[in-house]
Amino acid sequence: MGVGGNFWELLKPYARREGFDFLRNKRVAVDLSFWIVQHENAMKATHVRKPHLRLTFFRTINLFSKFGVLPVFIVDGTPSPLKAQARIARYFGSCGIELTSLPVSEGVSAERSSLFSSRVQECVELVKLLGMPVLQAKGEAEALCAQLNSEGHVDACITADSDAFLFGAKCIIKCFCPNSKEPFECYNMSDIEAGLGLKRKHLIAISLLVGNDHDMNGVRGIGLDNALHFAKAFNEDDILNRLQEIGKGDTSQIPSCTKFEDNIDVDGNCPNTKQPHCSLCGHPGSKKDHMKFSCESCVTKDDEGCQRKPEGFKCDCCSCVLNRRHKEQKREENRYSKICHKIAEEPNFPKDEIIDMYLCNDNGYFSASDGPRIIWGKPNIEMLIDFLNFHQHWEPSYIRRTMFPMMSTIFLRDMSTPTGETLLFGQYEFDSVERVKMRYGYQFYVVKWKRAGVNINTSKVPSNESSVQQDVVELDEMVDLLDDAPEIHVDGCNFLFTDENMDLVGTAFPAEVKSFLQEQERKRRKNSKSRCQENEKPASPNSRSTQLSITEFFPSTKIKHRQSKQREESSNDADSEGSKSSKMKRNMSNSDNLPKSVRRRLLFD
């Protein structure tokens, strides 16, 4: 959840849609609990065995191999008693039970449910087997994500909890859609500061007013709009101190931004009362005077008088401008006064423990001098196969095939180091770059892998899961489960094809990539040369009959159309003449059948 009051909608105009390679080779902190909850919601309608494991597995492979991300998984520690109380209050509220206060000391456990904790542990074991680093937070996972981001240990955070900004995050990726040109929905704190004028402490103040994960209610009667307006009235250094003063009952001070400077007229005087205005044109002066003499502000002839003021007219004289500014100031003061009285009436506001928790910069089990230990290792394939076979009932061949894109990415990265392995999976070697592939507007190399030392055909290819897995309908739009799955080509040898990043392949195999590019250039020149030769050849009669230029095509079609029309007309004439003769013949034949008296009358009459 994070900050209440549709806080994400407030930040939506400042979101950025980033491209496919936005996070390539960057470290990203992932809120694992958020993934698990999201998986459960996505797979409620289907009968999938342990969806949290299934989607964590596929999503991690997609992030690592397709987007080139280096993920760091963060898990929750012990939640604060305030959050445990707010969680229970939310549960009772969803059941229609109004719960005003429920102290944690009276039986409310701060620990999460055993079912959710077991799912978290299973996912932690899975990502560790995939070689991904896992860090545990002291409290909230998004707090540690934000700390790692603010201290520069990671470049972004993947979470949907908006209070990560309150903990100090600089860049948050709320969601991503892999099947698009701009898959990442990114929020930068710098854009929020430039657009809304809000900094970290301003956001903390807004969360205290509208509610958050640790205080669901906030201040009753204050919505997001009033909270935003109130927070902008103070600078970042004063906003939290001012909230504490108002909470103690001090509502006398008025923020400087609600005060306006008085305008002065041309003579240096500042009128305190509004001057009389003409009811017809709306300009300074009386209607009686304007009937005798034309208004100086109205552009009319002397004998026509004033012009009638249009609908919604506002006079811009010094007196009217000053009067409107005083009214605006009065409205702002009244609005500020109402907010202050509502804050003062709220008991125990603001809660210092919530403020201290948001401003804390010690959310992990590591020292500030040493920093976190973040190391990416290689997947333990054999133990991973046993783990997924036990929990998901997947075949080992299917697991190896699905893991191939991730292993190929690790292999290409290791090839740039002297200690890199020469075989992928211990049995596949780099064969060649097959072609360049466009995917979502970005170019990739289709790499051909050859199974070393094997020259026999394969009779069985593990291309699908079991029949139960085939019936599963995928509901999570954030992953494309087998988009990077390799294809198998049988041609006397075993070949696998994967889509790889062009820079990664160029760094790992520069000679092969150079040879491929030279071959592509040679083919391009050859094709262009052959096209030029075909254009220079004289056109033969046969070729002209089959292929005409665009200037020759339309005249020829017009001639053909005219000739066909003439033939149709001649055939119609012939048909009409034939029909007339046949009609006469029919009439003559019919006249033979008439009686003799009738034929005589027709003949002579």
PDB file of C-alpha atoms in Angstrom, residues 423-590:
ATOM      1  CA  LEU A 423      31.501 -24.810 -22.668  1.00  0.00           C
ATOM      2  CA  LEU A 424      27.982 -23.779 -21.793  1.00  0.00           C
ATOM      3  CA  PHE A 425      26.272 -26.288 -19.511  1.00  0.00           C
ATOM      4  CA  GLY A 426      29.514 -28.269 -19.912  1.00  0.00           C
ATOM      5  CA  GLN A 427      28.432 -29.491 -23.362  1.00  0.00           C
ATOM      6  CA  TYR A 428      27.459 -26.578 -25.655  1.00  0.00           C
ATOM      7  CA  GLU A 429      29.916 -24.326 -27.417  1.00  0.00           C
ATOM      8  CA  PHE A 430      29.491 -21.081 -29.332  1.00  0.00           C
ATOM      9  CA  ASP A 431      29.013 -21.854 -33.034  1.00  0.00           C
ATOM     10  CA  SER A 432      28.141 -18.612 -34.821  1.00  0.00           C
ATOM     11  CA  VAL A 433      25.940 -15.559 -34.993  1.00  0.00           C
ATOM     12  CA  GLU A 434      22.969 -16.646 -37.090  1.00  0.00           C
ATOM     13  CA  ARG A 435      21.263 -13.311 -37.797  1.00  0.00           C
ATOM     14  CA  VAL A 436      20.101 -10.003 -36.337  1.00  0.00           C
ATOM     15  CA  LYS A 437      16.618 -10.052 -34.805  1.00  0.00           C
ATOM     16  CA  MET A 438      14.319  -7.126 -34.024  1.00  0.00           C
ATOM     17  CA  ARG A 439      12.279  -7.459 -30.841  1.00  0.00           C
ATOM     18  CA  TYR A 440      10.122  -4.615 -29.500  1.00  0.00           C
ATOM     19  CA  GLY A 441      12.153  -2.125 -31.538  1.00  0.00           C
ATOM     20  CA  TYR A 442      15.568  -3.341 -30.306  1.00  0.00           C
ATOM     21  CA  GLN A 443      18.174  -5.430 -32.103  1.00  0.00           C
ATOM     22  CA  PHE A 444      19.514  -8.737 -30.786  1.00  0.00           C
ATOM     23  CA  TYR A 445      21.885 -11.366 -32.105  1.00  0.00           C
ATOM     24  CA  VAL A 446      20.445 -14.836 -32.651  1.00  0.00           C
ATOM     25  CA  VAL A 447      23.315 -16.993 -31.378  1.00  0.00           C
ATOM     26  CA  LYS A 448      23.743 -20.557 -32.547  1.00  0.00           C
ATOM     27  CA  TRP A 449      25.059 -23.022 -29.957  1.00  0.00           C
ATOM     28  CA  LYS A 450      26.434 -26.405 -30.957  1.00  0.00           C
ATOM     29  CA  ARG A 451      26.581 -29.411 -28.714  1.00  0.00           C
ATOM     30  CA  ALA A 452      30.229 -30.349 -28.543  1.00  0.00           C
ATOM     31  CA  GLY A 453      31.254 -33.856 -29.584  1.00  0.00           C
ATOM     32  CA  VAL A 454      27.723 -35.004 -30.523  1.00  0.00           C
ATOM     33  CA  ASN A 455      26.814 -35.848 -34.113  1.00  0.00           C
ATOM     34  CA  ILE A 456      23.652 -37.855 -33.685  1.00  0.00           C
ATOM     35  CA  ASN A 457      20.031 -36.869 -34.140  1.00  0.00           C
ATOM     36  CA  THR A 458      17.822 -36.430 -31.110  1.00  0.00           C
ATOM     37  CA  SER A 459      14.565 -38.289 -31.072  1.00  0.00           C
ATOM     38  CA  LYS A 460      12.973 -36.461 -28.135  1.00  0.00           C
ATOM     39  CA  VAL A 461      13.063 -32.747 -27.461  1.00  0.00           C
ATOM     40  CA  PRO A 462      11.791 -31.435 -24.112  1.00  0.00           C
ATOM     41  CA  SER A 463       9.753 -28.573 -25.457  1.00  0.00           C
ATOM     42  CA  ASN A 464       6.767 -28.497 -23.105  1.00  0.00           C
ATOM     43  CA  GLU A 465       5.836 -29.175 -19.543  1.00  0.00           C
ATOM     44  CA  SER A 466       3.542 -31.890 -18.422  1.00  0.00           C
ATOM     45  CA  SER A 467      -0.114 -31.942 -19.417  1.00  0.00           C
ATOM     46  CA  VAL A 468      -1.031 -30.157 -16.205  1.00  0.00           C
ATOM     47  CA  GLN A 469       1.356 -27.306 -17.000  1.00  0.00           C
ATOM     48  CA  GLN A 470      -0.014 -26.957 -20.526  1.00  0.00           C
ATOM     49  CA  ASP A 471      -3.493 -26.220 -19.180  1.00  0.00           C
ATOM     50  CA  VAL A 472      -2.275 -23.323 -17.034  1.00  0.00           C
ATOM     51  CA  VAL A 473      -3.492 -19.897 -18.110  1.00  0.00           C
ATOM     52  CA  GLU A 474      -0.884 -17.256 -17.331  1.00  0.00           C
ATOM     53  CA  LEU A 475      -2.442 -14.164 -15.761  1.00  0.00           C
ATOM     54  CA  ASP A 476       0.645 -12.185 -14.799  1.00  0.00           C
ATOM     55  CA  GLU A 477       1.320  -9.611 -17.524  1.00  0.00           C
ATOM     56  CA  MET A 478       4.695  -8.720 -16.101  1.00  0.00           C
ATOM     57  CA  VAL A 479       6.432 -11.862 -17.358  1.00  0.00           C
ATOM     58  CA  ASP A 480       6.581 -13.667 -20.634  1.00  0.00           C
ATOM     59  CA  LEU A 481       7.418 -17.104 -19.361  1.00  0.00           C
ATOM     60  CA  LEU A 482       9.127 -18.769 -22.308  1.00  0.00           C
ATOM     61  CA  ASP A 483       9.807 -15.796 -24.536  1.00  0.00           C
ATOM     62  CA  ASP A 484      13.540 -16.508 -24.441  1.00  0.00           C
ATOM     63  CA  ALA A 485      13.234 -20.295 -24.683  1.00  0.00           C
ATOM     64  CA  PRO A 486      15.710 -21.700 -27.236  1.00  0.00           C
ATOM     65  CA  GLU A 487      14.742 -23.575 -30.360  1.00  0.00           C
ATOM     66  CA  ILE A 488      16.278 -26.902 -31.338  1.00  0.00           C
ATOM     67  CA  HIS A 489      17.436 -27.585 -34.863  1.00  0.00           C
ATOM     68  CA  VAL A 490      18.173 -31.165 -35.947  1.00  0.00           C
ATOM     69  CA  ASP A 491      20.671 -31.353 -38.783  1.00  0.00           C
ATOM     70  CA  GLY A 492      23.052 -34.122 -37.898  1.00  0.00           C
ATOM     71  CA  CYS A 493      24.021 -32.158 -34.780  1.00  0.00           C
ATOM     72  CA  ASN A 494      22.238 -30.581 -31.850  1.00  0.00           C
ATOM     73  CA  PHE A 495      21.871 -26.811 -32.140  1.00  0.00           C
ATOM     74  CA  LEU A 496      20.220 -24.335 -29.809  1.00  0.00           C
ATOM     75  CA  PHE A 497      19.312 -20.745 -30.642  1.00  0.00           C
ATOM     76  CA  THR A 498      19.058 -17.890 -28.141  1.00  0.00           C
ATOM     77  CA  ASP A 499      18.527 -14.129 -28.416  1.00  0.00           C
ATOM     78  CA  GLU A 500      21.479 -12.304 -26.872  1.00  0.00           C
ATOM     79  CA  ASN A 501      22.446  -8.705 -26.290  1.00  0.00           C
ATOM     80  CA  MET A 502      24.626  -7.414 -29.130  1.00  0.00           C
ATOM     81  CA  ASP A 503      27.198  -5.702 -26.888  1.00  0.00           C
ATOM     82  CA  LEU A 504      27.494  -8.810 -24.710  1.00  0.00           C
ATOM     83  CA  VAL A 505      28.154 -11.079 -27.693  1.00  0.00           C
ATOM     84  CA  GLY A 506      30.559  -8.557 -29.226  1.00  0.00           C
ATOM     85  CA  THR A 507      32.605  -8.440 -26.017  1.00  0.00           C
ATOM     86  CA  ALA A 508      32.681 -12.231 -25.585  1.00  0.00           C
ATOM     87  CA  PHE A 509      33.394 -13.164 -29.231  1.00  0.00           C
ATOM     88  CA  PRO A 510      34.748 -10.107 -31.062  1.00  0.00           C
ATOM     89  CA  ALA A 511      36.324 -12.069 -33.939  1.00  0.00           C
ATOM     90  CA  GLU A 512      33.153 -14.037 -34.701  1.00  0.00           C
ATOM     91  CA  VAL A 513      31.000 -10.909 -34.574  1.00  0.00           C
ATOM     92  CA  LYS A 514      33.414  -9.076 -36.878  1.00  0.00           C
ATOM     93  CA  SER A 515      33.302 -11.958 -39.345  1.00  0.00           C
ATOM     94  CA  PHE A 516      29.488 -11.971 -39.208  1.00  0.00           C
ATOM     95  CA  LEU A 517      29.293  -8.238 -39.868  1.00  0.00           C
ATOM     96  CA  GLN A 518      31.729  -8.528 -42.789  1.00  0.00           C
ATOM     97  CA  GLU A 519      29.649 -11.336 -44.267  1.00  0.00           C
ATOM     98  CA  GLN A 520      26.499  -9.257 -43.866  1.00  0.00           C
ATOM     99  CA  GLU A 521      28.174  -6.322 -45.602  1.00  0.00           C
ATOM    100  CA  ARG A 522      29.363  -8.552 -48.431  1.00  0.00           C
ATOM    101  CA  LYS A 523      25.840  -9.916 -48.952  1.00  0.00           C
ATOM    102  CA  ARG A 524      24.400  -6.429 -48.910  1.00  0.00           C
ATOM    103  CA  ARG A 525      26.829  -5.212 -51.572  1.00  0.00           C
ATOM    104  CA  LYS A 526      26.196  -8.286 -53.677  1.00  0.00           C
ATOM    105  CA  ASN A 527      22.431  -7.780 -53.523  1.00  0.00           C
ATOM    106  CA  SER A 528      22.691  -4.099 -54.359  1.00  0.00           C
ATOM    107  CA  LYS A 529      25.005  -4.879 -57.299  1.00  0.00           C
ATOM    108  CA  SER A 530      22.632  -7.526 -58.668  1.00  0.00           C
ATOM    109  CA  ARG A 531      19.714  -5.104 -58.421  1.00  0.00           C
ATOM    110  CA  CYS A 532      21.653  -2.482 -60.333  1.00  0.00           C
ATOM    111  CA  GLN A 533      22.514  -4.990 -63.060  1.00  0.00           C
ATOM    112  CA  GLU A 534      18.865  -6.001 -63.408  1.00  0.00           C
ATOM    113  CA  ASN A 535      17.855  -2.377 -63.814  1.00  0.00           C
ATOM    114  CA  GLU A 536      20.499  -1.812 -66.517  1.00  0.00           C
ATOM    115  CA  LYS A 537      19.461  -4.840 -68.666  1.00  0.00           C
ATOM    116  CA  PRO A 538      17.258  -4.057 -71.744  1.00  0.00           C
ATOM    117  CA  ALA A 539      13.727  -5.202 -71.348  1.00  0.00           C
ATOM    118  CA  SER A 540      12.818  -8.255 -73.457  1.00  0.00           C
ATOM    119  CA  PRO A 541       9.367  -8.695 -75.026  1.00  0.00           C
ATOM    120  CA  ASN A 542       8.516 -11.400 -72.569  1.00  0.00           C
ATOM    121  CA  SER A 543       9.553  -9.298 -69.644  1.00  0.00           C
ATOM    122  CA  ARG A 544       7.533  -6.325 -70.925  1.00  0.00           C
ATOM    123  CA  SER A 545       4.500  -8.524 -71.191  1.00  0.00           C
ATOM    124  CA  THR A 546       4.886  -9.698 -67.617  1.00  0.00           C
ATOM    125  CA  GLN A 547       6.334  -6.644 -65.858  1.00  0.00           C
ATOM    126  CA  LEU A 548       5.726  -3.038 -66.904  1.00  0.00           C
ATOM    127  CA  SER A 549       6.907   0.197 -65.375  1.00  0.00           C
ATOM    128  CA  ILE A 550       4.386   2.297 -63.546  1.00  0.00           C
ATOM    129  CA  THR A 551       4.231   4.832 -66.430  1.00  0.00           C
ATOM    130  CA  GLU A 552       3.494   2.050 -68.899  1.00  0.00           C
ATOM    131  CA  PHE A 553       1.134   0.110 -66.693  1.00  0.00           C
ATOM    132  CA  PHE A 554      -1.681   2.642 -66.468  1.00  0.00           C
ATOM    133  CA  PRO A 555      -1.878   3.493 -70.252  1.00  0.00           C
ATOM    134  CA  SER A 556      -1.851  -0.199 -71.105  1.00  0.00           C
ATOM    135  CA  THR A 557      -4.616  -0.904 -68.597  1.00  0.00           C
ATOM    136  CA  LYS A 558      -6.650   1.984 -69.969  1.00  0.00           C
ATOM    137  CA  ILE A 559      -6.298   0.655 -73.522  1.00  0.00           C
ATOM    138  CA  LYS A 560      -7.257  -2.830 -72.409  1.00  0.00           C
ATOM    139  CA  HIS A 561     -10.238  -1.470 -70.554  1.00  0.00           C
ATOM    140  CA  ARG A 562     -11.361   0.532 -73.606  1.00  0.00           C
ATOM    141  CA  GLN A 563     -10.965  -2.500 -75.906  1.00  0.00           C
ATOM    142  CA  SER A 564     -12.886  -4.744 -73.544  1.00  0.00           C
ATOM    143  CA  LYS A 565     -15.635  -2.128 -73.319  1.00  0.00           C
ATOM    144  CA  GLN A 566     -15.886  -1.955 -77.130  1.00  0.00           C
ATOM    145  CA  ARG A 567     -16.096  -5.749 -77.342  1.00  0.00           C
ATOM    146  CA  GLU A 568     -18.865  -5.765 -74.755  1.00  0.00           C
ATOM    147  CA  GLU A 569     -20.807  -3.129 -76.693  1.00  0.00           C
ATOM    148  CA  SER A 570     -20.456  -5.033 -80.004  1.00  0.00           C
ATOM    149  CA  SER A 571     -21.538  -8.251 -78.358  1.00  0.00           C
ATOM    150  CA  ASN A 572     -24.512  -6.441 -76.847  1.00  0.00           C
ATOM    151  CA  ASP A 573     -25.485  -5.087 -80.291  1.00  0.00           C
ATOM    152  CA  ALA A 574     -25.207  -8.526 -81.821  1.00  0.00           C
ATOM    153  CA  ASP A 575     -27.290  -9.962 -79.026  1.00  0.00           C
ATOM    154  CA  SER A 576     -29.939  -7.274 -79.487  1.00  0.00           C
ATOM    155  CA  GLU A 577     -30.127  -7.896 -83.271  1.00  0.00           C
ATOM    156  CA  GLY A 578     -30.334 -11.630 -82.719  1.00  0.00           C
ATOM    157  CA  SER A 579     -33.072 -11.142 -80.168  1.00  0.00           C
ATOM    158  CA  LYS A 580     -35.073  -8.991 -82.627  1.00  0.00           C
ATOM    159  CA  SER A 581     -34.805 -11.558 -85.445  1.00  0.00           C
ATOM    160  CA  SER A 582     -35.711 -14.373 -83.120  1.00  0.00           C
ATOM    161  CA  LYS A 583     -38.683 -12.355 -81.914  1.00  0.00           C
ATOM    162  CA  MET A 584     -39.873 -11.828 -85.483  1.00  0.00           C
ATOM    163  CA  LYS A 585     -39.461 -15.496 -86.195  1.00  0.00           C
ATOM    164  CA  ARG A 586     -41.416 -16.340 -83.088  1.00  0.00           C
ATOM    165  CA  ASN A 587     -44.127 -13.922 -84.129  1.00  0.00           C
ATOM    166  CA  MET A 588     -44.273 -15.464 -87.584  1.00  0.00           C
ATOM    167  CA  SER A 589     -44.356 -18.965 -86.207  1.00  0.00           C
ATOM    168  CA  ASN A 590     -47.002 -17.920 -83.761  1.00  0.00           C
TER     169      ASN A 590
END
